[in-house]
CSV table of C-alpha atoms and ligand atoms in Angstrom, one decimal:
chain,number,residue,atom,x,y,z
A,234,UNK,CA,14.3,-3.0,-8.7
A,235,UNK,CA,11.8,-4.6,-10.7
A,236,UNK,CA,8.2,-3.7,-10.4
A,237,UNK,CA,9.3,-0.9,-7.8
A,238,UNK,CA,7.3,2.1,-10.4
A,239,UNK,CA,4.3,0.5,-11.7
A,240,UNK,CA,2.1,2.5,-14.5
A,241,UNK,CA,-0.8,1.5,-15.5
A,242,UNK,CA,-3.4,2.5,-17.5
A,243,UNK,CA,-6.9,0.8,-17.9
A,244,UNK,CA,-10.1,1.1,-20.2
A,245,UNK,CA,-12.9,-0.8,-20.3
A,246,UNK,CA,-13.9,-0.2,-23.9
A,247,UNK,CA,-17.6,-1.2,-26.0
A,248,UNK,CA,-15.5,-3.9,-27.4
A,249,UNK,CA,-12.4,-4.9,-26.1
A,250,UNK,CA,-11.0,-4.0,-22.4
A,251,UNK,CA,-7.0,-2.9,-22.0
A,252,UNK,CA,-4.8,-3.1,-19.7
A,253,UNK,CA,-1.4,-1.9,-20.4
A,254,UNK,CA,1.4,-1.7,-17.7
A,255,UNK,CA,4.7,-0.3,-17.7
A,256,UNK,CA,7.7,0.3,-15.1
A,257,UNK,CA,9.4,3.5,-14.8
A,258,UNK,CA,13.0,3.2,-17.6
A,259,UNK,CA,16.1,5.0,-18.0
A,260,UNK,CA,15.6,8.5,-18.1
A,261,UNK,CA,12.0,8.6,-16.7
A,262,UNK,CA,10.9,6.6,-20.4
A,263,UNK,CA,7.9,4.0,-20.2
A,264,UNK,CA,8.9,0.4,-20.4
A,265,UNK,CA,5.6,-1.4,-21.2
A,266,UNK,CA,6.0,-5.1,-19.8
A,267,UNK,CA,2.7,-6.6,-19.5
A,268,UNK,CA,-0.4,-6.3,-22.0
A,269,UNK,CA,-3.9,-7.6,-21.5
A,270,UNK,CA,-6.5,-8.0,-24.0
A,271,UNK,CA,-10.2,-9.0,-23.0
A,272,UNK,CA,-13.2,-9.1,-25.0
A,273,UNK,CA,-15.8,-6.8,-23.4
A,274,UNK,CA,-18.9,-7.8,-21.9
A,275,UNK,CA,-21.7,-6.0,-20.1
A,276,UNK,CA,-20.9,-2.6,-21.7
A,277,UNK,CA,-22.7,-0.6,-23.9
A,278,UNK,CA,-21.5,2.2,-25.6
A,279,UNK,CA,-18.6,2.5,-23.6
A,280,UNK,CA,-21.2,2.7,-20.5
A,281,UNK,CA,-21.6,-0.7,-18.1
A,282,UNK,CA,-24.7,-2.0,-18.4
A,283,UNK,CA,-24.1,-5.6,-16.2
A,284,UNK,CA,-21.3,-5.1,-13.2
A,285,UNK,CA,-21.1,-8.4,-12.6
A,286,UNK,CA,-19.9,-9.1,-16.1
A,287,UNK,CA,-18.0,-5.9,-16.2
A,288,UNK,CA,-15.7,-7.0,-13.3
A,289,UNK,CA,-15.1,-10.3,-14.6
A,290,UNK,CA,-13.9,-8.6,-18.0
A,291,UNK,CA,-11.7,-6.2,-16.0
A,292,UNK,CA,-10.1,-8.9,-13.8
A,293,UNK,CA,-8.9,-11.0,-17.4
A,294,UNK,CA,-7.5,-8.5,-18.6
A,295,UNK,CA,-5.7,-7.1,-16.0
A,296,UNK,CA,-5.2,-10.7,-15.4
A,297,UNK,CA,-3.3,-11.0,-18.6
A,298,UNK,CA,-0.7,-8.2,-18.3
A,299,UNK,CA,0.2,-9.3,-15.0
A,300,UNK,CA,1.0,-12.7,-16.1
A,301,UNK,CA,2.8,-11.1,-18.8
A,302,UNK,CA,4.8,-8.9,-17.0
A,303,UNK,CA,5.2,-11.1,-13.7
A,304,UNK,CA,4.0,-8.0,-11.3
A,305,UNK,CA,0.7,-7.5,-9.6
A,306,UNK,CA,-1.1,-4.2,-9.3
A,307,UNK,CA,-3.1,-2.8,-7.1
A,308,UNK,CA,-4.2,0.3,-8.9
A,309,UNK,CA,-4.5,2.2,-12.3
A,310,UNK,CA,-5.0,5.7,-14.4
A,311,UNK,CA,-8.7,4.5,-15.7
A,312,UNK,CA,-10.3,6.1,-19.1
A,313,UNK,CA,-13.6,7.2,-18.8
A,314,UNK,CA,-15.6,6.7,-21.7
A,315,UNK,CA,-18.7,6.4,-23.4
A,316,UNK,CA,-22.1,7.9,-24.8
A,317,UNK,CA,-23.2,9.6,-21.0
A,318,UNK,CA,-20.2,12.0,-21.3
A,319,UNK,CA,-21.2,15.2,-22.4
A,320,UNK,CA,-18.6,18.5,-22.5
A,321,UNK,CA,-19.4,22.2,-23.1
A,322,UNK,CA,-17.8,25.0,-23.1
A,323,UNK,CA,-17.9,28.4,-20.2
A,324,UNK,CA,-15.9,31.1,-18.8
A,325,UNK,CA,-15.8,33.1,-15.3
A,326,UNK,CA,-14.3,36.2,-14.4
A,327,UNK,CA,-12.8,37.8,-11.3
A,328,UNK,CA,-11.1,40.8,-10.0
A,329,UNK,CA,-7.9,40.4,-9.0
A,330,UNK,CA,-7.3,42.4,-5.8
A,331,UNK,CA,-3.9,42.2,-3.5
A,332,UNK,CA,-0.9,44.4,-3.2
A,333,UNK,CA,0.4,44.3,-6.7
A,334,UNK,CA,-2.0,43.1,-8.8
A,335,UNK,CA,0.0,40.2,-9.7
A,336,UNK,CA,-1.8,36.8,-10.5
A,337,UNK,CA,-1.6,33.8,-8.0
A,338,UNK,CA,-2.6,30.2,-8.2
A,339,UNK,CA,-4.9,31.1,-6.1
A,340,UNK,CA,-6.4,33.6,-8.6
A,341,UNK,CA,-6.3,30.9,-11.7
A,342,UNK,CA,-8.0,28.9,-9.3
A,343,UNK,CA,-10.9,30.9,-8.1
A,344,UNK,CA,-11.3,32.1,-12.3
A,345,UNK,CA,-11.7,28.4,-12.9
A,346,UNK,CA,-14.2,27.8,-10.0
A,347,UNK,CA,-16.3,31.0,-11.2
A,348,UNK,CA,-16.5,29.2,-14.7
A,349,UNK,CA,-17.9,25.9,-13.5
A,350,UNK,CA,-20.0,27.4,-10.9
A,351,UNK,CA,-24.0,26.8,-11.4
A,352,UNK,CA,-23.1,25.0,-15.2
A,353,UNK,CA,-23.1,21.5,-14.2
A,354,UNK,CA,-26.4,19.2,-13.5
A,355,UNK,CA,-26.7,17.4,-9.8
A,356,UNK,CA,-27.1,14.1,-11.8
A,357,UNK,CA,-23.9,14.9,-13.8
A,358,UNK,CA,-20.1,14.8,-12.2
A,359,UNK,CA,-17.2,17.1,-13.5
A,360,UNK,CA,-14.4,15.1,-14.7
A,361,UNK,CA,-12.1,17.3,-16.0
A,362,UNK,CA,-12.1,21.3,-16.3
A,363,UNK,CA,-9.7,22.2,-19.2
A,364,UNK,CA,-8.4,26.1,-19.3
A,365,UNK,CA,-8.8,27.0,-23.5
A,366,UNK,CA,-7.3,30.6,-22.6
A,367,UNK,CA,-7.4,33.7,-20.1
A,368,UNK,CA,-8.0,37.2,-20.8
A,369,UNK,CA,-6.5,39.8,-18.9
A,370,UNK,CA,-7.7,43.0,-19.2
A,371,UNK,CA,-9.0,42.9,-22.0
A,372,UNK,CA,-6.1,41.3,-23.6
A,373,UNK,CA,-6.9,37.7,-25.2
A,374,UNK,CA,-5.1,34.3,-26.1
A,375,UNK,CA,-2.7,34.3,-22.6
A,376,UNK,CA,-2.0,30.1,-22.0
A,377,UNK,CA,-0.5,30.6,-18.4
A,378,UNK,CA,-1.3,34.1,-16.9
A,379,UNK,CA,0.7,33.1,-13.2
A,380,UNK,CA,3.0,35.9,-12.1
A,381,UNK,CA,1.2,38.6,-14.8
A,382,UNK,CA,-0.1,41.8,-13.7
A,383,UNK,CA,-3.7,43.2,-14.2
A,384,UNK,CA,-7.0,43.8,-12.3
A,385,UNK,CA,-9.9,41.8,-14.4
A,386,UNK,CA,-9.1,38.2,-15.0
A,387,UNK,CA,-11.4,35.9,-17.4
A,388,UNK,CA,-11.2,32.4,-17.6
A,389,UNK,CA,-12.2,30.4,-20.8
A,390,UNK,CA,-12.5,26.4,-20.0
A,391,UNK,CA,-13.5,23.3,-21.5
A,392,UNK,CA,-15.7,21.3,-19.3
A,393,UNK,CA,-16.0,17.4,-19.4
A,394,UNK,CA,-19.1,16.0,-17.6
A,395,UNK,CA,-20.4,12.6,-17.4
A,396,UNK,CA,-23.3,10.6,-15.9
A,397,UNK,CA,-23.3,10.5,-12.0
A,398,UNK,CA,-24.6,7.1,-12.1
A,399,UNK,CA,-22.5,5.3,-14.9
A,400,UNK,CA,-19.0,6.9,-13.5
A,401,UNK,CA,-20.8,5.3,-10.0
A,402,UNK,CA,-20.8,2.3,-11.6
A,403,UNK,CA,-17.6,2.1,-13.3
A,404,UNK,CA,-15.9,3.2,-9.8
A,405,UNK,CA,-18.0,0.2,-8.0
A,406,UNK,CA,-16.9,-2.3,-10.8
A,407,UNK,CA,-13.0,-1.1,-10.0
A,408,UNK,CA,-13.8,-1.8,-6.4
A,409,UNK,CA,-15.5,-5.5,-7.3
A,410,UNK,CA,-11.2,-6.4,-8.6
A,411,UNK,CA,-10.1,-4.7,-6.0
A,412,UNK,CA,-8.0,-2.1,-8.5
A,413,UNK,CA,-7.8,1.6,-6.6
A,414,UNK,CA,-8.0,4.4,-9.2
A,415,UNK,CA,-5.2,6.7,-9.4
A,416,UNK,CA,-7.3,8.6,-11.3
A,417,UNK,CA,-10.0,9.0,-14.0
A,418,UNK,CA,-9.2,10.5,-17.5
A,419,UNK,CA,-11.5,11.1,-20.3
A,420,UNK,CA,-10.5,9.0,-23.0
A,421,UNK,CA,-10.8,11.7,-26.0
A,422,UNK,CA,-8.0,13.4,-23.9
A,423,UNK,CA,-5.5,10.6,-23.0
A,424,UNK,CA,-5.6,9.5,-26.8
A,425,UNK,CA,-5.1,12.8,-27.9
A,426,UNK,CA,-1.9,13.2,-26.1
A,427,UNK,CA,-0.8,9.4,-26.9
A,428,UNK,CA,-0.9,9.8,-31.0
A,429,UNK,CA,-1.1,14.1,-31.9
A,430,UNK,CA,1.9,16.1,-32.5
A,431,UNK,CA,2.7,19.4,-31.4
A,432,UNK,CA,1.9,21.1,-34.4
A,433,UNK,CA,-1.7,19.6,-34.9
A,434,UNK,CA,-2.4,20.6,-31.2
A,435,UNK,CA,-1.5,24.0,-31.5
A,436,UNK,CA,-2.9,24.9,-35.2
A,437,UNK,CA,-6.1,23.0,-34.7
A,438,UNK,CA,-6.9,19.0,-35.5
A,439,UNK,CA,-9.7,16.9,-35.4
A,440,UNK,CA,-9.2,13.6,-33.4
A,441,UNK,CA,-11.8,10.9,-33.7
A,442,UNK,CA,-11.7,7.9,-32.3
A,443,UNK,CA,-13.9,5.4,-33.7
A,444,UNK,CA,-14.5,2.4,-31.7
A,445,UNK,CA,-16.9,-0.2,-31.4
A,446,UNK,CA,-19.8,1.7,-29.7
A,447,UNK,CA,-19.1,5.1,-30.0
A,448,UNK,CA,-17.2,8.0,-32.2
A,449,UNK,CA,-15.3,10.2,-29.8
A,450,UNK,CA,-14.4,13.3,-31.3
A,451,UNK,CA,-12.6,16.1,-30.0
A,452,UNK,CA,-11.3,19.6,-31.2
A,453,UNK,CA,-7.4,20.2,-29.8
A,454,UNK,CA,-6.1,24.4,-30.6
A,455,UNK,CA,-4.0,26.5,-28.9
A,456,UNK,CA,-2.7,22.9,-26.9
A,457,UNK,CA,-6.1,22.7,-25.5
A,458,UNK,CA,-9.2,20.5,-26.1
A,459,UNK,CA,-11.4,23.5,-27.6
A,460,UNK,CA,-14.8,20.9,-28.1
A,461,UNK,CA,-15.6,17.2,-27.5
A,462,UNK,CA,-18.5,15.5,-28.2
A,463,UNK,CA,-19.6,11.5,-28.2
A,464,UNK,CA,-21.6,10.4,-31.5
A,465,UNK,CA,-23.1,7.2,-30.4
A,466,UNK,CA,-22.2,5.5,-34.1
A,467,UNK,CA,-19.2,3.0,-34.1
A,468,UNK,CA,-18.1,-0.4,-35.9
A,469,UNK,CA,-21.1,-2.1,-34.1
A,470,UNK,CA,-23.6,-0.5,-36.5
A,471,UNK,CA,-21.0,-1.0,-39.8
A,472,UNK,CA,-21.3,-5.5,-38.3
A,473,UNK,CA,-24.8,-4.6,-37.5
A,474,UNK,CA,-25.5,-3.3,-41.2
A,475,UNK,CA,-23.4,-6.3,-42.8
A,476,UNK,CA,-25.8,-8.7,-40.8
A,477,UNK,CA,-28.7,-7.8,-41.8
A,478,UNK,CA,-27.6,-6.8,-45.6
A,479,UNK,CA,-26.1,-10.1,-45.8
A,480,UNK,CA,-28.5,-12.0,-43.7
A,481,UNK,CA,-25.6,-13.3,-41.8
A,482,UNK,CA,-24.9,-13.8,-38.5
A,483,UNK,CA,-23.1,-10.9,-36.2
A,484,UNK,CA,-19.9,-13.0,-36.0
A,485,UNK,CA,-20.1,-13.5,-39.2
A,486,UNK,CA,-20.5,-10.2,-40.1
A,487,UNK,CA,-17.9,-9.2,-38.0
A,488,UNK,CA,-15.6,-11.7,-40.1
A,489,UNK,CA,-16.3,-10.1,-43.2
A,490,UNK,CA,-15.7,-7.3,-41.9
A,491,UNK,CA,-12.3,-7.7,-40.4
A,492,UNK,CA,-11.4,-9.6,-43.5
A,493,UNK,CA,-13.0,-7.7,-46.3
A,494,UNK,CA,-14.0,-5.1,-45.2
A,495,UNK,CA,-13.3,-1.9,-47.0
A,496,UNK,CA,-14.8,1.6,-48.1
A,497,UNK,CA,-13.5,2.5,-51.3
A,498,UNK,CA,-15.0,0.4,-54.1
A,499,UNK,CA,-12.1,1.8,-56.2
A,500,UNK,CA,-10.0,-0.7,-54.4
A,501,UNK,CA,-11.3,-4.0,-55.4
A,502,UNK,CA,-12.4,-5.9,-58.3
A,503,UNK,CA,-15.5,-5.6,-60.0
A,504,UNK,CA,-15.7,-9.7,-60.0
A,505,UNK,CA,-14.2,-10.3,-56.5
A,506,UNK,CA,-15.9,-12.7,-54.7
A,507,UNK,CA,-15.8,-13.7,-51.1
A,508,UNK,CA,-17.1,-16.7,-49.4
A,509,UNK,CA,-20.1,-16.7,-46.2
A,510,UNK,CA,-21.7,-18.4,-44.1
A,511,UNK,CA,-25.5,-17.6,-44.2
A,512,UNK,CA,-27.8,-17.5,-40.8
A,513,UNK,CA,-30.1,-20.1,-42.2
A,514,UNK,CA,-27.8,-22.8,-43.5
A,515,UNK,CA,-25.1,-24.2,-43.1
A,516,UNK,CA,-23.2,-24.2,-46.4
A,517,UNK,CA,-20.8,-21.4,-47.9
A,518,UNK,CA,-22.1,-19.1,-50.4
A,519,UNK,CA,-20.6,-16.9,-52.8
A,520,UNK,CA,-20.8,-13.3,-52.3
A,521,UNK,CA,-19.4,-10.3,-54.5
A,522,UNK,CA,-16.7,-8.2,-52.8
A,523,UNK,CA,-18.3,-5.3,-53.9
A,524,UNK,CA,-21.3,-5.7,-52.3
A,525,UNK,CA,-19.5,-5.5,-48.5
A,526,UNK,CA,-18.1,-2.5,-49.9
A,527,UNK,CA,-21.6,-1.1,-50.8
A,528,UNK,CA,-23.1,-1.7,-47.4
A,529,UNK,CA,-20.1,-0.8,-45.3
A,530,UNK,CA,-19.0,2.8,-47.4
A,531,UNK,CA,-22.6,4.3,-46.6
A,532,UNK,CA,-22.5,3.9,-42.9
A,533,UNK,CA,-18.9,5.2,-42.9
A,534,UNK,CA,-19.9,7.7,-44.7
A,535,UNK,CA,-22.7,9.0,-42.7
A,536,UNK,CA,-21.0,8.9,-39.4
A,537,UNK,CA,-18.5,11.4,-41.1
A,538,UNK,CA,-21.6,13.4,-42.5
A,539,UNK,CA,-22.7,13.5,-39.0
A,540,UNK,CA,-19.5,14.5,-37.1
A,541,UNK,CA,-18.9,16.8,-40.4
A,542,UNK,CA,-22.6,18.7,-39.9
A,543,UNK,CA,-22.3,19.1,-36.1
A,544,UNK,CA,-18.7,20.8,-36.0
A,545,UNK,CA,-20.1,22.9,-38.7
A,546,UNK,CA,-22.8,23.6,-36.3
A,547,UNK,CA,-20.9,24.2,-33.9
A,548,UNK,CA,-18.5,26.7,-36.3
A,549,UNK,CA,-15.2,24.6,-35.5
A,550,UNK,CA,-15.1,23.2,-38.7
A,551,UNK,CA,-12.8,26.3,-40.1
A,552,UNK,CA,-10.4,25.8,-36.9
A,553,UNK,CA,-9.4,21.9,-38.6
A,554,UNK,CA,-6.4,23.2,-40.2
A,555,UNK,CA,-4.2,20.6,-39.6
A,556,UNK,CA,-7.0,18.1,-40.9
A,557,UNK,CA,-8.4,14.8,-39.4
A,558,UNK,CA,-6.5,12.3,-37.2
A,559,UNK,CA,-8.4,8.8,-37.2
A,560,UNK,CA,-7.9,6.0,-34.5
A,561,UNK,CA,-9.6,3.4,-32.7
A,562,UNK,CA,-10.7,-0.3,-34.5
A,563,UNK,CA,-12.5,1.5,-37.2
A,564,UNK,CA,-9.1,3.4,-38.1
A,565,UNK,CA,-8.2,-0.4,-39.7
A,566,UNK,CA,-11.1,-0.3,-42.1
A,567,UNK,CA,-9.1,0.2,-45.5
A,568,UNK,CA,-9.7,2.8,-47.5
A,569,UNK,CA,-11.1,5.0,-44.5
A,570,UNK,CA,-7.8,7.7,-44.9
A,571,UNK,CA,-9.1,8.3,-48.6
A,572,UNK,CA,-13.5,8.2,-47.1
A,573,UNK,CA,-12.6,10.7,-44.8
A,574,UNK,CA,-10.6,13.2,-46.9
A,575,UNK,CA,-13.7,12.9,-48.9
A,576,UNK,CA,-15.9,14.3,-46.8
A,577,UNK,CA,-14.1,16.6,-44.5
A,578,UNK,CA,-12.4,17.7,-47.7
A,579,UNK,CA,-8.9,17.9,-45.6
A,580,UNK,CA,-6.2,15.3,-45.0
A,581,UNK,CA,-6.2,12.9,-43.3
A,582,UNK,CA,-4.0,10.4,-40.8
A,583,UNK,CA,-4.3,7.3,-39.0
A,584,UNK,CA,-3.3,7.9,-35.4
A,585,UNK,CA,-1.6,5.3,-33.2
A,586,UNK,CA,1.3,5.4,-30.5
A,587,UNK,CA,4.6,5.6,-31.2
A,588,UNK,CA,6.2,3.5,-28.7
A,589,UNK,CA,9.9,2.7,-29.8
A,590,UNK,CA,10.4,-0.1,-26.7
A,591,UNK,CA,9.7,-4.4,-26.4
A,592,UNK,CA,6.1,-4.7,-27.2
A,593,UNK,CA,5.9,-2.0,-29.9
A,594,UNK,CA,4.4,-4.6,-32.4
A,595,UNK,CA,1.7,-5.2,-30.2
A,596,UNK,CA,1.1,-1.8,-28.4
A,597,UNK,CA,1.6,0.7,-32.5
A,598,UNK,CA,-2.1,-0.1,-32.9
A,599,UNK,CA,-5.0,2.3,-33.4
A,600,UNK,CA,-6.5,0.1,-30.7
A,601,UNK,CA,-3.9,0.9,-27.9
A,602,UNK,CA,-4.4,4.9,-28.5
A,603,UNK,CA,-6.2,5.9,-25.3
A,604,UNK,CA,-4.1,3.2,-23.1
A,605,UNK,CA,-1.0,4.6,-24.4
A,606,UNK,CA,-2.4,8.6,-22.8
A,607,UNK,CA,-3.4,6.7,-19.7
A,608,UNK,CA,0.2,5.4,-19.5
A,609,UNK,CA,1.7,8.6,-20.2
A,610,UNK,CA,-0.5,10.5,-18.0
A,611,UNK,CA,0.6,7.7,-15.3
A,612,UNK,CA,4.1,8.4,-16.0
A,613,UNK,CA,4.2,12.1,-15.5
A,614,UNK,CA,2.1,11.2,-12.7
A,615,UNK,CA,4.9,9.1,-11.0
A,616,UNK,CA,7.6,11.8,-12.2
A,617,UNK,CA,6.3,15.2,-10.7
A,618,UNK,CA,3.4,13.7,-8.6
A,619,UNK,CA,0.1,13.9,-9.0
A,620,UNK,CA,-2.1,16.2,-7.0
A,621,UNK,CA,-5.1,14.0,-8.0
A,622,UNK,CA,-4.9,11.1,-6.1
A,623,UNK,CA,-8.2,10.1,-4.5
A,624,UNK,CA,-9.6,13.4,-5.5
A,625,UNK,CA,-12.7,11.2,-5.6
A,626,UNK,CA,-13.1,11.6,-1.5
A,627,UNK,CA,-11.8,15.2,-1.8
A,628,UNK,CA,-14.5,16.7,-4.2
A,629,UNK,CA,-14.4,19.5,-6.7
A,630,UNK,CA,-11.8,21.7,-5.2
A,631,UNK,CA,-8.9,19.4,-4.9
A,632,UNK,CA,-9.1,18.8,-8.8
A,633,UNK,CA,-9.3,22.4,-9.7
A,634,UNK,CA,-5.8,22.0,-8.0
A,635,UNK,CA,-5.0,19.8,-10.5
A,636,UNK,CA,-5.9,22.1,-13.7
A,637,UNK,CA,-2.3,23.6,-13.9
A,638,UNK,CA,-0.7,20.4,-13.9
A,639,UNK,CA,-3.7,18.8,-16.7
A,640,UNK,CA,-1.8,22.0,-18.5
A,641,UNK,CA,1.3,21.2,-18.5
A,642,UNK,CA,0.5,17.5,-19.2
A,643,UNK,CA,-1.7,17.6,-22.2
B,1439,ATP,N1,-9.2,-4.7,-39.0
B,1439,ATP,C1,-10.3,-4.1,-38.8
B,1439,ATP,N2,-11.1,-3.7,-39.8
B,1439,ATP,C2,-12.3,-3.0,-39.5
B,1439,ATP,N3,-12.8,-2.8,-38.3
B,1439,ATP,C3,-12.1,-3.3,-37.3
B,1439,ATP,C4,-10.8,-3.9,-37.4
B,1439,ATP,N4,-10.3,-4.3,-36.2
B,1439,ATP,C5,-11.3,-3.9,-35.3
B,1439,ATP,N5,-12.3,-3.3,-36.0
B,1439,ATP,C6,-13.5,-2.7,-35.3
B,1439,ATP,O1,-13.2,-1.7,-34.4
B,1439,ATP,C7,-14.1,-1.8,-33.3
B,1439,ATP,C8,-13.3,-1.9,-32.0
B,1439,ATP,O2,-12.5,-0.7,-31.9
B,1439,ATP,P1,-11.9,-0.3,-30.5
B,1439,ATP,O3,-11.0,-1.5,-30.0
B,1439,ATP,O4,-11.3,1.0,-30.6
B,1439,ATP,O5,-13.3,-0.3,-29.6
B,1439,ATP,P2,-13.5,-0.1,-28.1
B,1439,ATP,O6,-12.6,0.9,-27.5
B,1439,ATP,O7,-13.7,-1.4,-27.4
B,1439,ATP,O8,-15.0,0.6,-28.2
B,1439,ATP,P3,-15.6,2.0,-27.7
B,1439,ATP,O9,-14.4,3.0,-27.7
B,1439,ATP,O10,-16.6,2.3,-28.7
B,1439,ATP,O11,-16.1,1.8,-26.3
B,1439,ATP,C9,-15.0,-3.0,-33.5
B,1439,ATP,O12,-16.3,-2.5,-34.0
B,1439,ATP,C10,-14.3,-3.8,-34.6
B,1439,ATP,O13,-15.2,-4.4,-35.5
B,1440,MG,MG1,-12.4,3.0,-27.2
């Protein structure tokens, strides 16, 4: 019956806020029916800054793909974004006692709590605790040590934190349109799974989303999220630079942007010219091509620099074997495939779902990345059942119930 599985995934981005919502197809595939588009207000840098605003946002779009699709909801998988998330890496140990020394959930569990225990701030909230890899006895690189035998169990994990008071705030702005969470899911992590093959996950790829407030990168080996970080550098600060080089407005620049924008100079004429409107007056002017080009490549450039310098920092840039995977707005800029190869000296892809049903044309867009995860995550969700729901009320040790099943999904 129609509307009888709804999925739905939600996030309320710097820029733009998406709603994307599907019913359960044939053979447990996604059928996306309803789409909703809203520009954002009263976020910044993927945090909300005005709830008021925020919830109106929220309601349109959401508002949109229900008009679309004909359905209401009452709930959704939400992304959880932005410059207050912060992620870092730890590991516990324990010894495994009982008859046979054989490994329990029980055991993976109690590793995973010994590995987040005393690591995370009062002011911060875990979101997600990721297993990297086990050692048992010694013996490294195990993915799923249930039913193994041994006496000294170690845990490696990924932890994702963010702000106490913005996740607060983005759970009170849900509650303002009356939309339940299903559940929270960093939004490095759902786009990951939307748009990165097997291969890339296992060898080791770099994933950045670049959206409007912020550049969300993240590390994926061994099928795991190995290091995530937020730079706080996105297409506001490419429109921002245009504006002020071009002493234009911001829509303007944003104009420009969309239309002309590019970062290789190789890829335009030398006599090019575009017309703009300047802040001061009201008639057109005539503007070389090139010269968007020479303010926009520079800030692309440095936000690559940046990312570039703190993986090497943080000595993951060797583990990029299978090279960079761009998505988000930014991933439209032309010429960015060619900027990036350039400085992370590897190749490089734009990343963007895959979705072969009605509504490809809309949904196939670097914009749609994270939805698309929260969608799928939503769909496994509805197929095996998710252990998550409300883990909000239930606190820390329902979701370390959860870990296995994060596994299996991402
Ligand atoms: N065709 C295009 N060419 C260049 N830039 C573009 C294009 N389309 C969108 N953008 C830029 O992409 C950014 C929006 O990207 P996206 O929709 O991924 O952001 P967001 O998810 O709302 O923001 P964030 O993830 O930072 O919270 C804007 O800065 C916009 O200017
Ligand atoms: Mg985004």
């Amino acid at each position: 019956m129609r509307g009888e599985t709804l999925l739905v995934g939600l996030d309320i981005g710097t820029d733009k806020t998406n709603t994307l919502l599907a019913e359960l197809g044939e053979n447990n595939s996604l059928e996306i029916v309803g789409v909703g588009s809203a520009p954002s207000r009263g976020i910044k840098r993927g945090v909300i800054i005005d709830l008021e605003q925020a919830a109106e946002v929220v309601s349109e779009s959401v508002g949109q793909a229900e008009r679309m699709a004909g359905i209401q909801i009452d709930s959704a998988v939400v992304a959880v974004n932005g410059s207050h998330i912060s992620s870092f890496n730890s590991q516990g140990v324990i010894a495994i006692s009982g008859e046979h020394s054989e490994i329990t959930e029980n055991d993976i569990e109690k590793v995973i709590e010994a590995a987040q225990a005393g690591v995370i701030a009062p002011e911060r909230e875990l979101i997600h605790i990721l297993p990297r890899e086990f050692i048992l006895d010694g013996q490294k690189g195990i993915l799923d040590p249930l039913g193994m035998s041994g006496s000294r169990l170690e845990g490696k994990v990924h932890i994702v934190t963010g702000s106490a008071t913005a996740i607060q705030n983005l759970l009170k702005c849900l509650e303002i349109t009356e939309i339940e969470v299903d559940d929270l899911i960093f939004g490095n992590l759902a786009c990951g799974n939307a748009i990165l093959n097997k291969t890339e996950k296992e060898l080791g790829v770099l994933l950045i989303d670049m959206g409007a407030g912020s550049s969300d990168i993240s590390i994926f080996i061994n099928d795991n999220m190995a290091y995530s970080s937020i730079l706080p550098l996105g297409g506001i600060q490419v429109t921002n630079d245009l504006a002020i080089g071009l002493k234009a407005t911001i829509e303007e620049a944003e104009r420009l942007k969309i239309k002309y924008g590019n970062v290789m100079e190789n890829y335009i004429s030398p006599d090019e010219v575009v017309e703009i409107n300047r802040e001061s007056g009201a008639t057109k002017e005539k503007v070389a091509k090139k010269f968007i080009v020479d303010i926009i490549e520079p800030r692309v450039h440095e936000i690559f620099s940046l990312i570039k310098e703190e993986l090497e920092r943080a000595n993951y840039l060797n583990s990029i074997t299978q090279g960079v995977v761009l998505t988000g707005g930014c991933a439209l800029l032309p010429g960015i495939v060619d900027l990036a190869a350039k400085v992370f000296e590897t190749n490089v892809r734009i990343g963007r779902p895959n979705y072969q049903g009605a509504l490809s044309d809309l949904v196939n867009d670097p914009r749609f990345s994270t939805e698309m995860g929260l969608l799928e995550y939503a769909l496994k969700a509805s197929i095996v059942g998710s252990p998550r729901k409300n883990k909000r009320q239930k606190g820390i040790s329902f979701l370390i119930k959860a870990i296995s099943w994060l596994r299996d999904f991402f």
